[in-house]
PDB file of C-alpha atoms and ligand atoms in Angstrom:
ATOM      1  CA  UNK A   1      23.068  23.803 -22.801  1.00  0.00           C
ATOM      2  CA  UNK A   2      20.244  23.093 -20.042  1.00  0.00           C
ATOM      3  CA  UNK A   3      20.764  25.383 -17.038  1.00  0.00           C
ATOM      4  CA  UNK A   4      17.474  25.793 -14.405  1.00  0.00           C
ATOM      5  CA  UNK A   5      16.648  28.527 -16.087  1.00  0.00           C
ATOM      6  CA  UNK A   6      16.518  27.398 -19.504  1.00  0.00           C
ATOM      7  CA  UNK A   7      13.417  27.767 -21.399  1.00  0.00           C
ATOM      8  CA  UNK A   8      12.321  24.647 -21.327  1.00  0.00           C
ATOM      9  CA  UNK A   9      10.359  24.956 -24.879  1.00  0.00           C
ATOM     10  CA  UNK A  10      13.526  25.562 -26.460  1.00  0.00           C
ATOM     11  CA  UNK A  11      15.067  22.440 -28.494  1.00  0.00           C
ATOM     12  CA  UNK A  12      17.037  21.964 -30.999  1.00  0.00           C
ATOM     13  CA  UNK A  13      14.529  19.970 -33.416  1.00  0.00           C
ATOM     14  CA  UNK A  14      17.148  18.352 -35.563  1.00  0.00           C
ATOM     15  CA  UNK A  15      18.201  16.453 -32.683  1.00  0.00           C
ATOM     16  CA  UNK A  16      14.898  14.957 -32.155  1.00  0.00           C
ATOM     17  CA  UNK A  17      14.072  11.520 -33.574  1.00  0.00           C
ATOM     18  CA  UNK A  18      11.008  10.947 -35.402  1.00  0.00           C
ATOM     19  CA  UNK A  19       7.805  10.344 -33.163  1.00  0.00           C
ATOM     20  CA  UNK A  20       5.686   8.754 -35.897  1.00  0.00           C
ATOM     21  CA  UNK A  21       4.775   5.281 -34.594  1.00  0.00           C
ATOM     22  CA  UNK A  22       5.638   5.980 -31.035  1.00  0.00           C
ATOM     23  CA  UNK A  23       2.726   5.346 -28.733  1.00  0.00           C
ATOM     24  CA  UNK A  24       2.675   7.446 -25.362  1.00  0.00           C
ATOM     25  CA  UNK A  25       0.222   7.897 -22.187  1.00  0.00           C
ATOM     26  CA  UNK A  26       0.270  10.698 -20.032  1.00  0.00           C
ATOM     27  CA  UNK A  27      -1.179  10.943 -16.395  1.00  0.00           C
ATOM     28  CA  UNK A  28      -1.914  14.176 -15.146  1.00  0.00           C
ATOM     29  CA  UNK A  29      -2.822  14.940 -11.723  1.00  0.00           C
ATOM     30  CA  UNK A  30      -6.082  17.362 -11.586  1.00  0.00           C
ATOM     31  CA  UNK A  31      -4.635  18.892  -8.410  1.00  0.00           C
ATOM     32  CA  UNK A  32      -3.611  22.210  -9.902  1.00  0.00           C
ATOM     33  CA  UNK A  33      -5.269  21.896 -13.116  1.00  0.00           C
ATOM     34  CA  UNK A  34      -4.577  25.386 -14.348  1.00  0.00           C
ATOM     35  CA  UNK A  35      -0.835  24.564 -14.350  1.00  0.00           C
ATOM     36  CA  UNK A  36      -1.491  20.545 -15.272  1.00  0.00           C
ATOM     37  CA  UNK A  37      -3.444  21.061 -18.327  1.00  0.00           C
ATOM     38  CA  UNK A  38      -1.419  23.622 -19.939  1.00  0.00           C
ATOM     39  CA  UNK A  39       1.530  20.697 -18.764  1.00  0.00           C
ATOM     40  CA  UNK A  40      -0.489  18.387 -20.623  1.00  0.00           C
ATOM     41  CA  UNK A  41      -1.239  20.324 -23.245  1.00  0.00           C
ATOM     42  CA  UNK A  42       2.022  21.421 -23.995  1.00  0.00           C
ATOM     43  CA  UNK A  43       3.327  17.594 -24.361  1.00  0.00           C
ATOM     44  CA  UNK A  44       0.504  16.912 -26.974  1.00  0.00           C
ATOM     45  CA  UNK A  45       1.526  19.752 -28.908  1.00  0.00           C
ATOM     46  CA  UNK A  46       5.224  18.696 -29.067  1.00  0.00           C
ATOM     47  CA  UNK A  47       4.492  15.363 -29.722  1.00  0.00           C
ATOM     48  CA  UNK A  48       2.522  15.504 -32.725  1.00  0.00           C
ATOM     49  CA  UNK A  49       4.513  18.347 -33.521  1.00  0.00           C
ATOM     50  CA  UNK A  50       7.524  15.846 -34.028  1.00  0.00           C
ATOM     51  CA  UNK A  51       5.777  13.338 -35.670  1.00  0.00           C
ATOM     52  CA  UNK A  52       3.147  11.371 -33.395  1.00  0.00           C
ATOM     53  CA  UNK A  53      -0.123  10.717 -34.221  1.00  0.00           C
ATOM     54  CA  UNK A  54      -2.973  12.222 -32.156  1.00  0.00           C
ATOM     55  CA  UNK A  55      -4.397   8.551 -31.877  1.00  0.00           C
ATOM     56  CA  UNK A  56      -1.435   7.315 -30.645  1.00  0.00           C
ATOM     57  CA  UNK A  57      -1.668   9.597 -27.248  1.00  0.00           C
ATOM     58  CA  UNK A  58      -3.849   8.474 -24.060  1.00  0.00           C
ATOM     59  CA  UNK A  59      -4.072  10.883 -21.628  1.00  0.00           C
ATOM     60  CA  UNK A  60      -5.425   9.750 -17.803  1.00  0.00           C
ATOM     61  CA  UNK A  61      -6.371  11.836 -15.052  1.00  0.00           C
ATOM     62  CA  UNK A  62      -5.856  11.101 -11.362  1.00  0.00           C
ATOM     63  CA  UNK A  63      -6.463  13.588  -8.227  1.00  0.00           C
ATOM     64  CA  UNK A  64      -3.074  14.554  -7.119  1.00  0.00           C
ATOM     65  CA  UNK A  65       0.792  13.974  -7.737  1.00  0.00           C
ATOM     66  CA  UNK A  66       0.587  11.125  -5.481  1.00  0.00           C
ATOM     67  CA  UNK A  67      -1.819   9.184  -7.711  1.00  0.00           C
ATOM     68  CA  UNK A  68       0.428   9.987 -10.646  1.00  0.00           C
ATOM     69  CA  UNK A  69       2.479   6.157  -9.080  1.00  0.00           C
ATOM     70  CA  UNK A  70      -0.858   4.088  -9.524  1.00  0.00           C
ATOM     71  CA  UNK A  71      -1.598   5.763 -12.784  1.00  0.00           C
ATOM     72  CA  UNK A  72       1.530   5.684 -13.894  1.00  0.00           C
ATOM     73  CA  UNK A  73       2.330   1.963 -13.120  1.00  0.00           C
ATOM     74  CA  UNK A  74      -1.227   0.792 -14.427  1.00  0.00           C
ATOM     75  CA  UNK A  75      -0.424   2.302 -17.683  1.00  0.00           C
ATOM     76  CA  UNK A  76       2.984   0.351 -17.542  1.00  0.00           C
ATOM     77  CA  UNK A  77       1.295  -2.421 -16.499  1.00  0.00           C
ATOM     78  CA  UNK A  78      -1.048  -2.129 -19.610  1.00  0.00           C
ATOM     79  CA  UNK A  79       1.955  -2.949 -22.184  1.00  0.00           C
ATOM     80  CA  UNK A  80       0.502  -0.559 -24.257  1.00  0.00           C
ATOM     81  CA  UNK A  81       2.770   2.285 -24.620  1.00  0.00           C
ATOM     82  CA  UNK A  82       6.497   2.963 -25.351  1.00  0.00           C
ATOM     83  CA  UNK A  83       6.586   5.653 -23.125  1.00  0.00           C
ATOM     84  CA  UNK A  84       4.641   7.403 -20.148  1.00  0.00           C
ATOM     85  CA  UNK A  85       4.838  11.185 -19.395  1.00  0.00           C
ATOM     86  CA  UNK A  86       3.757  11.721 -15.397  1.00  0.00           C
ATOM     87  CA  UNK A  87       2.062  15.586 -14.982  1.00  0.00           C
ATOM     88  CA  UNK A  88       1.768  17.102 -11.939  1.00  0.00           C
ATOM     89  CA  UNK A  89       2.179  20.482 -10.049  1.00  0.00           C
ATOM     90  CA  UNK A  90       2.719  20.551  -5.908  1.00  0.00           C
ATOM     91  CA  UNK A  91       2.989  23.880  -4.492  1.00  0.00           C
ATOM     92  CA  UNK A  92       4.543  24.774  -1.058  1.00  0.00           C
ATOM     93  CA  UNK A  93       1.576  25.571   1.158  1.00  0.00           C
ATOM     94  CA  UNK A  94       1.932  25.643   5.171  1.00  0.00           C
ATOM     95  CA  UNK A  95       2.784  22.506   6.267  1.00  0.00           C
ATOM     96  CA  UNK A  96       5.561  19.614   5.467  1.00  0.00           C
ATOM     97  CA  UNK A  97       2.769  18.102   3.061  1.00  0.00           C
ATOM     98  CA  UNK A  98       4.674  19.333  -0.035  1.00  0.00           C
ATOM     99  CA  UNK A  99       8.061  17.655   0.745  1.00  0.00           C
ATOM    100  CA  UNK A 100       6.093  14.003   1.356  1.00  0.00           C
ATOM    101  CA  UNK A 101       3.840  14.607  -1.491  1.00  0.00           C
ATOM    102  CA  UNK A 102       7.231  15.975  -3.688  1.00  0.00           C
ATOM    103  CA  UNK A 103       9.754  13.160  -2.006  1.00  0.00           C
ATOM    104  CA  UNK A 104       6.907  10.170  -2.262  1.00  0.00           C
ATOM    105  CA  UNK A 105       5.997  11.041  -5.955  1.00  0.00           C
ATOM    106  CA  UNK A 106       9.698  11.514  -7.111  1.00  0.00           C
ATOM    107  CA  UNK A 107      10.600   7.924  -5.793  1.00  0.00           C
ATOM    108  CA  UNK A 108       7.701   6.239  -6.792  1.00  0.00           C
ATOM    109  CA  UNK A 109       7.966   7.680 -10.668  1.00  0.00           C
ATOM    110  CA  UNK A 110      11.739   6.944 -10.204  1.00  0.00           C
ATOM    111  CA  UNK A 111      11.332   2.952  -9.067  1.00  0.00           C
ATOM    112  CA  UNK A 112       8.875   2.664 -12.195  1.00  0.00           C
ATOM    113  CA  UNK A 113      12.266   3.612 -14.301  1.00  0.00           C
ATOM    114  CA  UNK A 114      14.206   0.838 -12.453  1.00  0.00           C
ATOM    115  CA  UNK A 115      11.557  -1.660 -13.837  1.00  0.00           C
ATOM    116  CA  UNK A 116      13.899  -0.815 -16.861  1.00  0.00           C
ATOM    117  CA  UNK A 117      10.580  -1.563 -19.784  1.00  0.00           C
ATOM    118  CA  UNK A 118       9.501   1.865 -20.399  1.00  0.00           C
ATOM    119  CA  UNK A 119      10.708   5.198 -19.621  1.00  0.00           C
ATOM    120  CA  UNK A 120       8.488   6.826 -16.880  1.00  0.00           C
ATOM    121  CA  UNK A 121       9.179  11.101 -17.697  1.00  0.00           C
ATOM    122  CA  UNK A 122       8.852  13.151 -14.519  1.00  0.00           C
ATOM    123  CA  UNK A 123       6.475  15.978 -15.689  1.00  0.00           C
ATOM    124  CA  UNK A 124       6.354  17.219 -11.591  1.00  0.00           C
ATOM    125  CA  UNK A 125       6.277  20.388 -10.937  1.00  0.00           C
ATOM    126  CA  UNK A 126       7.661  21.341  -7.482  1.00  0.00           C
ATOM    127  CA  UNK A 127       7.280  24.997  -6.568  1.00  0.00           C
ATOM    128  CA  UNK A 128       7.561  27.466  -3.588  1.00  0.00           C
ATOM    129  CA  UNK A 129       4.799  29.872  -5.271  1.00  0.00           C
ATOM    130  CA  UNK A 130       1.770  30.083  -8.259  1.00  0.00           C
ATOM    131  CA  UNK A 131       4.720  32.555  -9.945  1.00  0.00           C
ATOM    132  CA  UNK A 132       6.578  29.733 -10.291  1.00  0.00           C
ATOM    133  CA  UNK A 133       4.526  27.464 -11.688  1.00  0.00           C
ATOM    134  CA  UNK A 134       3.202  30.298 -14.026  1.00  0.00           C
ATOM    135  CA  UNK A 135       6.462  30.933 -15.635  1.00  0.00           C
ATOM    136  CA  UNK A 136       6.548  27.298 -16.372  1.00  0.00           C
ATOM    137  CA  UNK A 137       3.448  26.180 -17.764  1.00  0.00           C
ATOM    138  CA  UNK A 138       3.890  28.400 -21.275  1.00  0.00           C
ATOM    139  CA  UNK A 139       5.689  31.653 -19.203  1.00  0.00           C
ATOM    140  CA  UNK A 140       8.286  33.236 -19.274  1.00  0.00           C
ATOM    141  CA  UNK A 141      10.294  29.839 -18.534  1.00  0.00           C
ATOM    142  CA  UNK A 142       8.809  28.313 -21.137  1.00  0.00           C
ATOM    143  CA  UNK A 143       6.233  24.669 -21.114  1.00  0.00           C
ATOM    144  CA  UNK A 144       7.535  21.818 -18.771  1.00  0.00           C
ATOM    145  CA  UNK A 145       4.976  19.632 -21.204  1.00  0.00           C
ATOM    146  CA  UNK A 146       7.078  20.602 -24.011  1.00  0.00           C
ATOM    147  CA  UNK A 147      10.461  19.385 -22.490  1.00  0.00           C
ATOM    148  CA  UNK A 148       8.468  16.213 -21.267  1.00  0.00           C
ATOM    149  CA  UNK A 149       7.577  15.196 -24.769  1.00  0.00           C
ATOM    150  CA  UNK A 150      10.755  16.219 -26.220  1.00  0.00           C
ATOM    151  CA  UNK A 151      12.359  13.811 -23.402  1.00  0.00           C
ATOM    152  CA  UNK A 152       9.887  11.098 -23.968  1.00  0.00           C
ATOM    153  CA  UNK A 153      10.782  10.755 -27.777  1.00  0.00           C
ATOM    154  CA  UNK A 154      14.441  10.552 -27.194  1.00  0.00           C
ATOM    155  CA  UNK A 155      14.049   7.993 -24.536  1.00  0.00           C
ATOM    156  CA  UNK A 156      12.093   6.089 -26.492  1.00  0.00           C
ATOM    157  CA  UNK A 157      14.704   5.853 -29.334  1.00  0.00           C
ATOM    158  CA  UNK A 158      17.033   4.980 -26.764  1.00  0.00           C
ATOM    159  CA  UNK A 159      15.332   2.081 -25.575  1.00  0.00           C
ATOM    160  CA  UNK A 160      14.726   1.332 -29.252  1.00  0.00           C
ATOM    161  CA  UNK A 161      18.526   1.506 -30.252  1.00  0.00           C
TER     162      UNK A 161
HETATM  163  C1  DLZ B   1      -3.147  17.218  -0.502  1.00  0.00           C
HETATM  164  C2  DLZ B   1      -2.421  17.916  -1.590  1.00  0.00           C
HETATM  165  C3  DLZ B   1      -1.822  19.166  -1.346  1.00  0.00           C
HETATM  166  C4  DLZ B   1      -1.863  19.847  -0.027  1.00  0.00           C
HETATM  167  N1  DLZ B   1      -1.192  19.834  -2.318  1.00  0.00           N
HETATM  168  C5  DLZ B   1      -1.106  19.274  -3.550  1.00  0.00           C
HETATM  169  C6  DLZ B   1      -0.421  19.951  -4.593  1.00  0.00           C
HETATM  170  O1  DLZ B   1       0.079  21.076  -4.469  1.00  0.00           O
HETATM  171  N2  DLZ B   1      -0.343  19.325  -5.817  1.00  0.00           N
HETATM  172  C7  DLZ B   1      -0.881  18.074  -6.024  1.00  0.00           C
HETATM  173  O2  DLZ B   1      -0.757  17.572  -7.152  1.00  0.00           O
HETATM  174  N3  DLZ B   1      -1.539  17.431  -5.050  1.00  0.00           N
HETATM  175  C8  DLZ B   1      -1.672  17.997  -3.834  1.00  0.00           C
HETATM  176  N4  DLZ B   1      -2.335  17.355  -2.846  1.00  0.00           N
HETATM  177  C9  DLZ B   1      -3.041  16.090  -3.176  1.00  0.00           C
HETATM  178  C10 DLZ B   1      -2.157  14.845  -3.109  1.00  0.00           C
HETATM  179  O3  DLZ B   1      -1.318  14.729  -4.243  1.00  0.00           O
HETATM  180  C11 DLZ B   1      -3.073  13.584  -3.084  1.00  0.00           C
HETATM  181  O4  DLZ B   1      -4.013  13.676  -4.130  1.00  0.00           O
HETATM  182  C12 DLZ B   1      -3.831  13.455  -1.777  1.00  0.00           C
HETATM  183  O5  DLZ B   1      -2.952  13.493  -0.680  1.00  0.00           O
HETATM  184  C13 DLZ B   1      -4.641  12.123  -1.728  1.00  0.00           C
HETATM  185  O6  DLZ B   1      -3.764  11.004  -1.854  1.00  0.00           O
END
């Protein structure tokens, strides 16, 4: 059972559908990259790891969470995957930049889902403290890439069904 502070490499691999032929992009936002890239990472890992092929995987880059929307929506746009996995990492600083750039992000990744073609996986990150992102990017807490890719499959078999 899922809880927030499940480790969110754990899965049960028997309920995850076969990856092989599934073709997936993932954006990751540079801002952060220490906790991006082992995001990113992560997501490759699990994919091929369940059956995708290396070759079937496009990874972008943008500069921040909020370019993760125009990255996300050209790849959409492109028709050529059956899934997108959006990576970023915001973390609380001193102003009321983190909620816009959190709030703005979430709703823009969230209206690409409403499009209803592809699912759009919310790989964002939104923490108080580096801790925080630490224990979730291969920590204690586990990889949020992994649970991305793990999500990506099954919603991918979903739309397939
Ligand atoms: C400006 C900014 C700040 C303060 N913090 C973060 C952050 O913690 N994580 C992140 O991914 N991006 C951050 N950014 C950059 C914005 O996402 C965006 O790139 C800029 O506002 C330019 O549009």
């Amino acid at each position: 059972m899922a809880s927030a502070l499940h480790n969110l490499s754990d899965y049960d691999a028997k309920s995850v559908p076969s990856a092989k032929g599934m073709k997936f992009g993932i954006v990751v936002a540079n801002w952060n990259d220490r906790f991006t890239y082992a995001m990113r990472d992560g997501a490759i890992q699990t994919l091929v790891a369940n059956g995708a092929e290396e070759s079937d995987i496009e990874i972008f880059h943008v500069p921040g969470s909020f370019e993760l929307i125009y990255g996300a929506t050209k790849m959409l746009d492109s028709g050529k995957y059956d899934a997108i996995i959006a990576i970023g990492c915001v973390i609380r600083g001193e102003t009321p930049h983190f909620d816009y750039i959190c709030q703005g992000t979430t709703h823009g990744l969230a209206e690409l889902n409403l499009r209803g073609q592809i699912p759009v996986i919310y790989g964002l990150l939104t923490c108080n403290n580096t801790d925080q992102a630490e224990a979730r990017c291969g920590g204690i807490l586990g990889n949020k890439g992994d649970e991305c890719a793990v999500t990506a499959i099954k919603m991918v078999a979903f739309g397939k069904a």
